[in-house]
Amino acid sequence: MPSPKELPPRRPEPPAPDDSAVRWERIDIDRYEVSAAAATVGFIDVVGAVFVVLAGPRYDRAVEVLQTLDFPLAVAAISPAGVPRPSD
């Protein structure tokens, strides 16, 4: 597997499906806000090809919980228990 520096930068992820319990919105060129039940549960920063997952309702206080190359896994990492995972 190539190193993260060898991977191409990410393209913006499409919006969450209309019927999704977990929603994400691109709020900056390299950041998504993830919400469930209309409450912010975390953020996903895009650093090159890596998704850096931060849990918490406020960005300035959010805690890093995961680094991954898989966007659905990033969303699932900060989704509340019992909420269906986003599909690939």
Tab-separated table of N, CA, C and O in Angstrom:
chain	number	residue	atom	x	y	z
A	1	MET	N	0.840	-1.174	0.000
A	1	MET	CA	0.000	0.000	0.000
A	1	MET	C	0.888	1.241	0.000
A	1	MET	O	1.876	1.298	0.722
A	2	PRO	N	0.526	2.251	-0.782
A	2	PRO	CA	1.354	3.456	-0.824
A	2	PRO	C	1.257	4.242	0.483
A	2	PRO	O	0.285	4.134	1.221
A	3	SER	N	2.276	5.026	0.732
A	3	SER	CA	2.247	5.876	1.927
A	3	SER	C	1.248	7.010	1.701
A	3	SER	O	0.908	7.330	0.556
A	4	PRO	N	0.762	7.650	2.773
A	4	PRO	CA	-0.192	8.749	2.612
A	4	PRO	C	0.315	9.872	1.714
A	4	PRO	O	-0.458	10.495	1.001
A	5	LYS	N	1.619	10.125	1.717
A	5	LYS	CA	2.171	11.182	0.868
A	5	LYS	C	2.095	10.828	-0.614
A	5	LYS	O	2.127	11.707	-1.465
A	6	GLU	N	2.011	9.542	-0.929
A	6	GLU	CA	1.943	9.097	-2.317
A	6	GLU	C	0.515	9.055	-2.857
A	6	GLU	O	0.321	8.914	-4.050
A	7	LEU	N	-0.466	9.191	-1.979
A	7	LEU	CA	-1.861	9.153	-2.410
A	7	LEU	C	-2.301	10.519	-2.929
A	7	LEU	O	-1.839	11.549	-2.452
A	8	PRO	N	-3.212	10.543	-3.901
A	8	PRO	CA	-3.677	11.838	-4.411
A	8	PRO	C	-4.575	12.537	-3.393
A	8	PRO	O	-5.174	11.887	-2.536
A	9	PRO	N	-4.657	13.863	-3.456
A	9	PRO	CA	-5.572	14.580	-2.565
A	9	PRO	C	-7.013	14.137	-2.795
A	9	PRO	O	-7.370	13.652	-3.870
A	10	ARG	N	-7.842	14.324	-1.792
A	10	ARG	CA	-9.246	13.915	-1.858
A	10	ARG	C	-10.088	14.911	-2.636
A	10	ARG	O	-9.827	16.103	-2.614
A	11	ARG	N	-11.107	14.397	-3.280
A	11	ARG	CA	-12.142	15.239	-3.867
A	11	ARG	C	-13.240	15.390	-2.831
A	11	ARG	O	-13.400	14.531	-1.962
A	12	PRO	N	-14.041	16.463	-2.914
A	12	PRO	CA	-15.124	16.627	-1.927
A	12	PRO	C	-16.076	15.433	-1.941
A	12	PRO	O	-16.410	14.891	-2.997
A	13	GLU	N	-16.493	15.025	-0.755
A	13	GLU	CA	-17.449	13.931	-0.611
A	13	GLU	C	-18.846	14.443	-0.968
A	13	GLU	O	-19.186	15.584	-0.645
A	14	PRO	N	-19.660	13.605	-1.602
A	14	PRO	CA	-21.040	14.027	-1.887
A	14	PRO	C	-21.829	14.168	-0.589
A	14	PRO	O	-21.461	13.576	0.433
A	15	PRO	N	-22.899	14.960	-0.608
A	15	PRO	CA	-23.706	15.119	0.609
A	15	PRO	C	-24.308	13.792	1.067
A	15	PRO	O	-24.433	12.842	0.290
A	16	ALA	N	-24.700	13.753	2.328
A	16	ALA	CA	-25.354	12.562	2.876
A	16	ALA	C	-26.686	12.335	2.169
A	16	ALA	O	-27.339	13.296	1.755
A	17	PRO	N	-27.109	11.077	2.034
A	17	PRO	CA	-28.433	10.810	1.456
A	17	PRO	C	-29.533	11.488	2.276
A	17	PRO	O	-29.386	11.678	3.487
A	18	ASP	N	-30.616	11.841	1.624
A	18	ASP	CA	-31.714	12.547	2.295
A	18	ASP	C	-32.273	11.774	3.490
A	18	ASP	O	-32.731	12.378	4.451
A	19	ASP	N	-32.261	10.454	3.420
A	19	ASP	CA	-32.842	9.650	4.498
A	19	ASP	C	-31.816	9.233	5.559
A	19	ASP	O	-32.112	8.441	6.442
A	20	SER	N	-30.618	9.795	5.503
A	20	SER	CA	-29.555	9.420	6.433
A	20	SER	C	-29.785	10.006	7.821
A	20	SER	O	-30.127	11.177	7.960
A	21	ALA	N	-29.570	9.180	8.850
A	21	ALA	CA	-29.690	9.649	10.237
A	21	ALA	C	-28.490	10.500	10.628
A	21	ALA	O	-28.582	11.348	11.508
A	22	VAL	N	-27.373	10.258	9.973
A	22	VAL	CA	-26.158	11.039	10.205
A	22	VAL	C	-25.916	11.884	8.965
A	22	VAL	O	-25.943	11.396	7.845
A	23	ARG	N	-25.692	13.174	9.163
A	23	ARG	CA	-25.501	14.105	8.061
A	23	ARG	C	-24.099	14.695	8.133
A	23	ARG	O	-23.535	14.819	9.213
A	24	TRP	N	-23.547	15.064	6.996
A	24	TRP	CA	-22.281	15.791	6.978
A	24	TRP	C	-22.403	16.930	5.988
A	24	TRP	O	-23.096	16.850	4.993
A	25	GLU	N	-21.733	17.992	6.329
A	25	GLU	CA	-21.758	19.196	5.501
A	25	GLU	C	-20.336	19.726	5.400
A	25	GLU	O	-19.615	19.810	6.397
A	26	ARG	N	-19.946	20.063	4.192
A	26	ARG	CA	-18.626	20.653	3.990
A	26	ARG	C	-18.694	22.102	4.443
A	26	ARG	O	-19.432	22.908	3.886
A	27	ILE	N	-17.928	22.455	5.470
A	27	ILE	CA	-17.989	23.802	6.025
A	27	ILE	C	-16.747	24.621	5.703
A	27	ILE	O	-16.697	25.817	6.000
A	28	ASP	N	-15.750	23.980	5.129
A	28	ASP	CA	-14.531	24.668	4.711
A	28	ASP	C	-13.910	23.830	3.602
A	28	ASP	O	-14.340	22.704	3.354
A	29	ILE	N	-12.883	24.340	2.984
A	29	ILE	CA	-12.267	23.619	1.877
A	29	ILE	C	-11.744	22.250	2.298
A	29	ILE	O	-11.706	21.312	1.505
A	30	ASP	N	-11.384	22.093	3.572
A	30	ASP	CA	-10.815	20.833	4.042
A	30	ASP	C	-11.458	20.348	5.343
A	30	ASP	O	-10.814	19.681	6.150
A	31	ARG	N	-12.745	20.675	5.552
A	31	ARG	CA	-13.398	20.286	6.812
A	31	ARG	C	-14.876	19.987	6.594
A	31	ARG	O	-15.572	20.689	5.879
A	32	TYR	N	-15.334	18.908	7.254
A	32	TYR	CA	-16.755	18.542	7.276
A	32	TYR	C	-17.250	18.617	8.714
A	32	TYR	O	-16.512	18.283	9.643
A	33	GLU	N	-18.494	19.023	8.874
A	33	GLU	CA	-19.162	18.964	10.166
A	33	GLU	C	-20.141	17.799	10.098
A	33	GLU	O	-20.912	17.687	9.139
A	34	VAL	N	-20.120	16.932	11.088
A	34	VAL	CA	-20.989	15.754	11.116
A	34	VAL	C	-22.024	15.951	12.216
A	34	VAL	O	-21.687	16.347	13.338
A	35	SER	N	-23.284	15.677	11.877
A	35	SER	CA	-24.356	15.851	12.866
A	35	SER	C	-25.288	14.643	12.850
A	35	SER	O	-25.406	13.931	11.864
A	36	ALA	N	-25.925	14.439	13.998
A	36	ALA	CA	-26.941	13.388	14.156
A	36	ALA	C	-28.048	13.992	14.999
A	36	ALA	O	-27.767	14.668	16.003
A	37	ALA	N	-29.282	13.782	14.591
A	37	ALA	CA	-30.437	14.352	15.296
A	37	ALA	C	-30.279	15.867	15.453
A	37	ALA	O	-30.542	16.430	16.500
A	38	ALA	N	-29.794	16.512	14.409
A	38	ALA	CA	-29.631	17.967	14.341
A	38	ALA	C	-28.622	18.520	15.348
A	38	ALA	O	-28.592	19.716	15.603
A	39	ALA	N	-27.787	17.667	15.925
A	39	ALA	CA	-26.750	18.113	16.852
A	39	ALA	C	-25.377	17.731	16.299
A	39	ALA	O	-25.193	16.616	15.804
A	40	THR	N	-24.433	18.630	16.376
A	40	THR	CA	-23.078	18.347	15.898
A	40	THR	C	-22.421	17.306	16.799
A	40	THR	O	-22.413	17.448	18.015
A	41	VAL	N	-21.884	16.244	16.167
A	41	VAL	CA	-21.200	15.192	16.925
A	41	VAL	C	-19.699	15.199	16.679
A	41	VAL	O	-18.951	14.570	17.423
A	42	GLY	N	-19.255	15.896	15.641
A	42	GLY	CA	-17.827	15.939	15.379
A	42	GLY	C	-17.495	16.572	14.049
A	42	GLY	O	-18.363	17.114	13.357
A	43	PHE	N	-16.222	16.448	13.701
A	43	PHE	CA	-15.691	17.077	12.500
A	43	PHE	C	-14.728	16.114	11.824
A	43	PHE	O	-14.131	15.262	12.476
A	44	ILE	N	-14.586	16.280	10.519
A	44	ILE	CA	-13.611	15.499	9.764
A	44	ILE	C	-12.761	16.487	8.978
A	44	ILE	O	-13.280	17.230	8.146
A	45	ASP	N	-11.470	16.513	9.284
A	45	ASP	CA	-10.524	17.336	8.539
A	45	ASP	C	-9.904	16.478	7.444
A	45	ASP	O	-9.611	15.296	7.661
A	46	VAL	N	-9.687	17.068	6.293
A	46	VAL	CA	-9.041	16.377	5.183
A	46	VAL	C	-7.615	16.899	5.100
A	46	VAL	O	-7.390	18.086	4.863
A	47	VAL	N	-6.667	16.007	5.351
A	47	VAL	CA	-5.258	16.363	5.334
A	47	VAL	C	-4.599	15.501	4.264
A	47	VAL	O	-4.308	14.331	4.499
A	48	GLY	N	-4.429	16.056	3.087
A	48	GLY	CA	-3.945	15.271	1.953
A	48	GLY	C	-4.972	14.214	1.623
A	48	GLY	O	-6.119	14.517	1.319
A	49	ALA	N	-4.589	12.950	1.711
A	49	ALA	CA	-5.508	11.844	1.431
A	49	ALA	C	-6.117	11.260	2.707
A	49	ALA	O	-6.899	10.330	2.641
A	50	VAL	N	-5.773	11.819	3.854
A	50	VAL	CA	-6.193	11.249	5.139
A	50	VAL	C	-7.363	12.035	5.723
A	50	VAL	O	-7.380	13.270	5.686
A	51	PHE	N	-8.337	11.308	6.258
A	51	PHE	CA	-9.447	11.912	6.998
A	51	PHE	C	-9.091	11.845	8.486
A	51	PHE	O	-8.879	10.766	9.028
A	52	VAL	N	-9.001	13.014	9.123
A	52	VAL	CA	-8.701	13.104	10.548
A	52	VAL	C	-10.023	13.370	11.260
A	52	VAL	O	-10.670	14.389	11.021
A	53	VAL	N	-10.420	12.444	12.124
A	53	VAL	CA	-11.736	12.480	12.755
A	53	VAL	C	-11.629	13.082	14.152
A	53	VAL	O	-10.818	12.632	14.970
A	54	LEU	N	-12.466	14.083	14.414
A	54	LEU	CA	-12.487	14.780	15.699
A	54	LEU	C	-13.878	14.650	16.300
A	54	LEU	O	-14.872	14.983	15.642
A	55	ALA	N	-13.971	14.179	17.532
A	55	ALA	CA	-15.262	13.999	18.208
A	55	ALA	C	-15.520	15.176	19.140
A	55	ALA	O	-14.639	15.586	19.886
A	56	GLY	N	-16.743	15.692	19.082
A	56	GLY	CA	-17.141	16.776	19.968
A	56	GLY	C	-17.964	17.810	19.230
A	56	GLY	O	-17.823	17.971	18.013
A	57	PRO	N	-18.834	18.514	19.945
A	57	PRO	CA	-19.733	19.469	19.305
A	57	PRO	C	-19.079	20.796	18.916
A	57	PRO	O	-19.609	21.536	18.110
A	58	ARG	N	-17.921	21.097	19.503
A	58	ARG	CA	-17.206	22.337	19.178
A	58	ARG	C	-15.830	21.991	18.616
A	58	ARG	O	-15.084	21.212	19.226
A	59	TYR	N	-15.489	22.593	17.489
A	59	TYR	CA	-14.213	22.274	16.851
A	59	TYR	C	-13.037	22.585	17.763
A	59	TYR	O	-12.081	21.811	17.850
A	60	ASP	N	-13.098	23.708	18.467
A	60	ASP	CA	-11.965	24.114	19.302
A	60	ASP	C	-11.763	23.213	20.520
A	60	ASP	O	-10.725	23.276	21.180
A	61	ARG	N	-12.730	22.362	20.802
A	61	ARG	CA	-12.610	21.439	21.940
A	61	ARG	C	-12.677	19.967	21.512
A	61	ARG	O	-12.606	19.076	22.351
A	62	ALA	N	-12.858	19.717	20.226
A	62	ALA	CA	-12.997	18.345	19.729
A	62	ALA	C	-11.677	17.583	19.903
A	62	ALA	O	-10.591	18.160	19.865
A	63	VAL	N	-11.801	16.275	20.086
A	63	VAL	CA	-10.654	15.399	20.345
A	63	VAL	C	-10.471	14.444	19.173
A	63	VAL	O	-11.424	13.812	18.722
A	64	GLU	N	-9.238	14.319	18.712
A	64	GLU	CA	-8.954	13.405	17.610
A	64	GLU	C	-9.172	11.962	18.066
A	64	GLU	O	-8.661	11.546	19.103
A	65	VAL	N	-9.950	11.204	17.259
A	65	VAL	CA	-10.236	9.813	17.604
A	65	VAL	C	-9.777	8.815	16.545
A	65	VAL	O	-9.700	7.625	16.826
A	66	LEU	N	-9.485	9.305	15.333
A	66	LEU	CA	-9.128	8.360	14.274
A	66	LEU	C	-8.504	9.097	13.101
A	66	LEU	O	-8.859	10.243	12.829
A	67	GLN	N	-7.605	8.412	12.403
A	67	GLN	CA	-7.120	8.830	11.095
A	67	GLN	C	-7.366	7.658	10.163
A	67	GLN	O	-7.001	6.525	10.488
A	68	THR	N	-7.986	7.927	9.017
A	68	THR	CA	-8.351	6.854	8.098
A	68	THR	C	-8.344	7.358	6.664
A	68	THR	O	-8.398	8.563	6.424
A	69	LEU	N	-8.311	6.416	5.731
A	69	LEU	CA	-8.421	6.750	4.309
A	69	LEU	C	-9.846	6.541	3.808
A	69	LEU	O	-10.125	6.775	2.639
A	70	ASP	N	-10.746	6.108	4.682
A	70	ASP	CA	-12.108	5.715	4.325
A	70	ASP	C	-13.123	6.681	4.937
A	70	ASP	O	-13.295	6.723	6.157
A	71	PHE	N	-13.824	7.467	4.087
A	71	PHE	CA	-14.767	8.458	4.598
A	71	PHE	C	-15.932	7.825	5.362
A	71	PHE	O	-16.268	8.307	6.455
A	72	PRO	N	-16.584	6.767	4.869
A	72	PRO	CA	-17.663	6.159	5.664
A	72	PRO	C	-17.195	5.694	7.055
A	72	PRO	O	-17.914	5.835	8.039
A	73	LEU	N	-15.974	5.187	7.149
A	73	LEU	CA	-15.430	4.786	8.446
A	73	LEU	C	-15.220	6.013	9.339
A	73	LEU	O	-15.481	5.966	10.540
A	74	ALA	N	-14.787	7.106	8.749
A	74	ALA	CA	-14.595	8.347	9.507
A	74	ALA	C	-15.919	8.823	10.102
A	74	ALA	O	-15.994	9.184	11.271
A	75	VAL	N	-16.977	8.800	9.299
A	75	VAL	CA	-18.298	9.218	9.782
A	75	VAL	C	-18.785	8.263	10.868
A	75	VAL	O	-19.284	8.698	11.910
A	76	ALA	N	-18.623	6.974	10.643
A	76	ALA	CA	-19.080	5.979	11.618
A	76	ALA	C	-18.350	6.122	12.954
A	76	ALA	O	-18.932	5.860	14.008
A	77	ALA	N	-17.108	6.561	12.927
A	77	ALA	CA	-16.318	6.678	14.157
A	77	ALA	C	-16.894	7.703	15.129
A	77	ALA	O	-16.676	7.606	16.330
A	78	ILE	N	-17.626	8.680	14.626
A	78	ILE	CA	-18.195	9.699	15.508
A	78	ILE	C	-19.718	9.686	15.510
A	78	ILE	O	-20.347	10.560	16.090
A	79	SER	N	-20.301	8.673	14.888
A	79	SER	CA	-21.755	8.529	14.900
A	79	SER	C	-22.207	7.933	16.234
A	79	SER	O	-21.539	7.044	16.763
A	80	PRO	N	-23.314	8.406	16.778
A	80	PRO	CA	-23.817	7.827	18.032
A	80	PRO	C	-24.129	6.338	17.879
A	80	PRO	O	-24.457	5.869	16.784
A	81	ALA	N	-24.051	5.603	18.965
A	81	ALA	CA	-24.355	4.171	18.947
A	81	ALA	C	-25.789	3.959	18.482
A	81	ALA	O	-26.691	4.739	18.819
A	82	GLY	N	-25.996	2.935	17.706
A	82	GLY	CA	-27.336	2.602	17.251
A	82	GLY	C	-27.758	3.316	15.975
A	82	GLY	O	-28.801	3.035	15.420
A	83	VAL	N	-26.927	4.227	15.484
A	83	VAL	CA	-27.242	4.933	14.240
A	83	VAL	C	-26.633	4.145	13.093
A	83	VAL	O	-25.456	3.764	13.157
A	84	PRO	N	-27.403	3.858	12.043
A	84	PRO	CA	-26.849	3.091	10.912
A	84	PRO	C	-25.642	3.783	10.308
A	84	PRO	O	-25.597	4.997	10.190
A	85	ARG	N	-24.648	2.979	9.928
A	85	ARG	CA	-23.431	3.504	9.298
A	85	ARG	C	-23.731	3.954	7.878
A	85	ARG	O	-24.548	3.348	7.203
A	86	PRO	N	-23.030	4.988	7.392
A	86	PRO	CA	-23.202	5.385	6.000
A	86	PRO	C	-22.651	4.301	5.079
A	86	PRO	O	-21.732	3.587	5.458
A	87	SER	N	-23.240	4.179	3.914
A	87	SER	CA	-22.789	3.154	2.979
A	87	SER	C	-21.589	3.671	2.200
A	87	SER	O	-21.343	4.860	2.091
A	88	ASP	N	-20.829	2.729	1.653
A	88	ASP	CA	-19.637	3.090	0.853
A	88	ASP	C	-20.050	3.757	-0.434
A	88	ASP	O	-21.015	3.513	-1.018
